[in-house]
Coordinates of N, CA and C in Angstrom, one line a residue:
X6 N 83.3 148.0 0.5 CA 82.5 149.2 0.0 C 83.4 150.5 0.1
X7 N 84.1 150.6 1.2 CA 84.8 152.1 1.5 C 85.9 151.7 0.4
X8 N 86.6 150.5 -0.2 CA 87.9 151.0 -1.2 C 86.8 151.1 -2.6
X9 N 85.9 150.9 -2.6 CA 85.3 150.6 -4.1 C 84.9 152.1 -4.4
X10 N 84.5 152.6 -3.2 CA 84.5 154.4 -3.2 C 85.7 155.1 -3.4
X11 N 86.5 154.7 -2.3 CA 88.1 155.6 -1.8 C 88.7 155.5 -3.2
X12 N 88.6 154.1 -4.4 CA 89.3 153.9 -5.8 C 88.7 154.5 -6.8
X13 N 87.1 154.6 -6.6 CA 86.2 155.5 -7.8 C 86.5 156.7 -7.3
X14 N 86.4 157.2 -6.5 CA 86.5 158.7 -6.4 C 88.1 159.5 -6.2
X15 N 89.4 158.5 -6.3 CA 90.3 158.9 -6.9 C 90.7 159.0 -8.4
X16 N 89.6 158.2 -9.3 CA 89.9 157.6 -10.2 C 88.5 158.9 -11.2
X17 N 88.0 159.0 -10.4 CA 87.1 160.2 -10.9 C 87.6 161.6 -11.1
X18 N 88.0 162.0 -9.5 CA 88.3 163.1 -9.1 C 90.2 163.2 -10.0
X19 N 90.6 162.7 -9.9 CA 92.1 162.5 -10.6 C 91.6 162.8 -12.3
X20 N 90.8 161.9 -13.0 CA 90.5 162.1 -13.9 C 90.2 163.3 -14.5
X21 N 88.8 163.5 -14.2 CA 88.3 165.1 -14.3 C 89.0 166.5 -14.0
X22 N 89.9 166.5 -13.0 CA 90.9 167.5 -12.3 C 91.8 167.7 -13.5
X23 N 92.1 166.7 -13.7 CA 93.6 166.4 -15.0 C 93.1 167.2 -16.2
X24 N 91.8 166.9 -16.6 CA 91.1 167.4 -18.5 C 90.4 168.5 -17.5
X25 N 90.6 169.1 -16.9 CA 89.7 170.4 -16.5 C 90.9 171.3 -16.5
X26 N 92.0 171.1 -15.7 CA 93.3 171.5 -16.3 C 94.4 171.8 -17.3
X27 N 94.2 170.6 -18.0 CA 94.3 170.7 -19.4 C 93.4 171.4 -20.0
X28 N 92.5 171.5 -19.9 CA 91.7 172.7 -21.0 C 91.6 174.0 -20.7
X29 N 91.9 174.7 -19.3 CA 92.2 176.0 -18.8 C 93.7 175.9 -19.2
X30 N 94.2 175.2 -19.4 CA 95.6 176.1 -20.0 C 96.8 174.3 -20.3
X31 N 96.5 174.2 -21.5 CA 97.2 173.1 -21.9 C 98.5 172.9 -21.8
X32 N 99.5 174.3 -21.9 CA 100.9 174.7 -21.1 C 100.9 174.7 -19.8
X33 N 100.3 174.3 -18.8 CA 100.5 174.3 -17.5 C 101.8 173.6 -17.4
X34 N 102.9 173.7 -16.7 CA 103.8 173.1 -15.8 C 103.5 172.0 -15.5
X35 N 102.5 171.7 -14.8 CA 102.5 170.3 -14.2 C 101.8 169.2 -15.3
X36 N 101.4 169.9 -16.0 CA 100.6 169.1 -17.2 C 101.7 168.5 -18.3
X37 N 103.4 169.2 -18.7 CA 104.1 168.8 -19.6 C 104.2 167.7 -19.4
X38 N 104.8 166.7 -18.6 CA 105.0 165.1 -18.8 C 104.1 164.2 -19.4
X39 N 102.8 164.6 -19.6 CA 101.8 164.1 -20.6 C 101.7 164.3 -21.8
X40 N 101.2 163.2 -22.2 CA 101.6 162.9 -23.4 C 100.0 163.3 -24.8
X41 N 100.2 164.2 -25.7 CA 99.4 164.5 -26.2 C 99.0 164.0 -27.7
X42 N 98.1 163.8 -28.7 CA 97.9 163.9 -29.9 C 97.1 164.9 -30.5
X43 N 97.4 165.8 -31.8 CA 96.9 166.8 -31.8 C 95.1 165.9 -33.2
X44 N 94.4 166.9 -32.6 CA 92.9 166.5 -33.4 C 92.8 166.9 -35.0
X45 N 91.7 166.5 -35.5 CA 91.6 167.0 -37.1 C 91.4 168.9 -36.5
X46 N 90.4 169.0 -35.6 CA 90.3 170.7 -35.2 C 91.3 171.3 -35.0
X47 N 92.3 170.7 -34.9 CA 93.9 171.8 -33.8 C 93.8 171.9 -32.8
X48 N 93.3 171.0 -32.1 CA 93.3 171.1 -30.7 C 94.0 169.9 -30.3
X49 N 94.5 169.7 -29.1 CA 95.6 168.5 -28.0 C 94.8 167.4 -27.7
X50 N 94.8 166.7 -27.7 CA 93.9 165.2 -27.3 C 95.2 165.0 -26.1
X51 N 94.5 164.5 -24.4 CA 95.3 163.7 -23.8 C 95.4 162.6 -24.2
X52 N 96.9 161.7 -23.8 CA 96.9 160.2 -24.3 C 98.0 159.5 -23.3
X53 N 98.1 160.2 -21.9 CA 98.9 159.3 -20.9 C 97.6 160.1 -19.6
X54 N 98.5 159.4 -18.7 CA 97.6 159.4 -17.7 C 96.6 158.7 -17.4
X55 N 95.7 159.4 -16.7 CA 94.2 158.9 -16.6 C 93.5 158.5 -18.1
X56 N 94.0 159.5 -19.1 CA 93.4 159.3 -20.0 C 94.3 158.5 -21.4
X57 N 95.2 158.4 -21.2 CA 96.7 156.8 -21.9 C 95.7 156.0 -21.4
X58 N 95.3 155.4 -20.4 CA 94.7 153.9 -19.9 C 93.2 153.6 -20.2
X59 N 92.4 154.4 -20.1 CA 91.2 154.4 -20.6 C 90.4 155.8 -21.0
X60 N 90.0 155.3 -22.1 CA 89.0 156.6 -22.7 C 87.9 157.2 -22.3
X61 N 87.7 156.5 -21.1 CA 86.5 157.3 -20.2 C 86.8 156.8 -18.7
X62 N 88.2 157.6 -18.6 CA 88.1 157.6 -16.8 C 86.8 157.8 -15.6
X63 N 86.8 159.0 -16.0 CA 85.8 159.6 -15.1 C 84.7 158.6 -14.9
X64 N 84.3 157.9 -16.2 CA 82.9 157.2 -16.2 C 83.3 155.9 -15.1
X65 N 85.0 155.3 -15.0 CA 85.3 153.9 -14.3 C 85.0 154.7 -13.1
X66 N 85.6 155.7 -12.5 CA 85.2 156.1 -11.4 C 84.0 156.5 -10.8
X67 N 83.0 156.9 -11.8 CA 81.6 157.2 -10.8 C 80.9 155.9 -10.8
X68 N 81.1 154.9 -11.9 CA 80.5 153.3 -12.1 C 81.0 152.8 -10.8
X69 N 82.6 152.9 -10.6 CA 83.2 152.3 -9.1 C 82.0 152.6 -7.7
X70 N 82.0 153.9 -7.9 CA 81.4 154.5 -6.8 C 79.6 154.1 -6.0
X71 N 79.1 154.4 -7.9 CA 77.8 153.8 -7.7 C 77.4 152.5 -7.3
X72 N 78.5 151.5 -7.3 CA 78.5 150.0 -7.1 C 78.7 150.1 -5.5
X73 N 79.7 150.6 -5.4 CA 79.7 150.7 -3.7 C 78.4 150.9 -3.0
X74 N 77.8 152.2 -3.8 CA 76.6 153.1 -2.6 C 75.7 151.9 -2.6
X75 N 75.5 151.2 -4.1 CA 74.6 150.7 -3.8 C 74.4 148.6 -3.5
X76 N 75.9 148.0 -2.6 CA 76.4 147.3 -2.6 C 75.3 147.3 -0.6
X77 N 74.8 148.3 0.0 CA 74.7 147.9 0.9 C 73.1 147.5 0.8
X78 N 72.4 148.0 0.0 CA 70.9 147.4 0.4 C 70.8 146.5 -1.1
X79 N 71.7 146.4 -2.1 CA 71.1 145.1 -3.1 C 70.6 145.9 -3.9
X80 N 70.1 146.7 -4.7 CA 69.6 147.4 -5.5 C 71.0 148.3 -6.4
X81 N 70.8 147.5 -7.6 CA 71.8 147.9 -8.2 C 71.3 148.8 -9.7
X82 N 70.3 149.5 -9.4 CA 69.8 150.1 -10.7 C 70.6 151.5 -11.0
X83 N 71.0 152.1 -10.1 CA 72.4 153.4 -10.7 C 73.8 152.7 -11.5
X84 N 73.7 152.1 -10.5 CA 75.4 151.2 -11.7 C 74.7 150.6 -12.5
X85 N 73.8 150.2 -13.2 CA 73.4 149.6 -14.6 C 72.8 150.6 -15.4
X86 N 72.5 151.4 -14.9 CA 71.8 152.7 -15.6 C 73.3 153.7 -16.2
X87 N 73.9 153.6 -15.4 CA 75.2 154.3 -15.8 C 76.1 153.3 -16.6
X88 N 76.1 151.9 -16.3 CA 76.8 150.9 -17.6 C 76.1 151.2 -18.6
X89 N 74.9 151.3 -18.8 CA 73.9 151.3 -19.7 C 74.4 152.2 -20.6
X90 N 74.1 154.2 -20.1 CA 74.8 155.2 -20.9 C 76.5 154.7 -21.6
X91 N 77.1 154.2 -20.5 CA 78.2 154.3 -20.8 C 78.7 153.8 -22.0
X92 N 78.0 152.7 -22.5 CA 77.9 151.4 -23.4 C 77.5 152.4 -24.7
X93 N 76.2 153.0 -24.3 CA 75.7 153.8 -25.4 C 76.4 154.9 -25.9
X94 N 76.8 155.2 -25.3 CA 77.8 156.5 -25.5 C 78.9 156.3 -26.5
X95 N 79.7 154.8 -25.8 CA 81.0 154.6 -26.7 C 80.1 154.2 -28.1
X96 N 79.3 153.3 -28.4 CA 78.8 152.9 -29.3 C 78.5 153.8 -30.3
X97 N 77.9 154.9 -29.7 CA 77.5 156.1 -30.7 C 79.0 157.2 -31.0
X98 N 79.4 156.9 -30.4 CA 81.1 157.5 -31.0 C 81.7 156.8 -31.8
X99 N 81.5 155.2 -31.9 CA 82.7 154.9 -32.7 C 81.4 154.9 -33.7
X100 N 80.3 154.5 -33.9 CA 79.5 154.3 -35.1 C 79.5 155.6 -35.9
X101 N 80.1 156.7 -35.1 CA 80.2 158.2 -35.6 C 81.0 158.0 -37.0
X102 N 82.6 157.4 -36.6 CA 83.2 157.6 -37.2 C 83.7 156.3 -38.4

């Protein structure tokens, strides 16, 4: 339970920190070694890091997390409710395009 948290909430908190960063100031210093594609808008798309490996970090980490909290009493209805969104979400983005 404690690495299923300690891995989601690096894997969250890493994630989100990174694109919250990147979007206050896309030249930051510590941000150059990442790797970018630019959008049809003119804007930077990340494409290493957290976000090179998977297209919805943040979401593997709070899924990690919710499976932990709720690994001690058996009730697993936040991690399926959030697989659930998460599923829906990609779905409706790629059927976007």
């Amino acid at each position: 339970m404690l690495v299923f948290t300690a891995l989601g909430l690096f894997i969250f908190r890493g994630a989100n920190g990174t694109k919250d960063k990147f979007r206050a100031n896309p030249n930051d210093p510590s941000l150059v070694h990442l790797e970018t594609i630019p959008t049809a808008t003119g804007k930077k798309l990340l494409c290493s890091g957290f976000w090179g490996i998977s297209r919805r970090p943040n979401y593997l980490g709070d899924l990690l997390m919710a499976t932990a909290w709720s690994l001690p009493c058996g009730k697993y209805c936040h991690p399926i409710n959030l697989l659930t969104y998460s599923l829906s979400s990609c779905k409706s983005e790629f059927s976007a395009s």
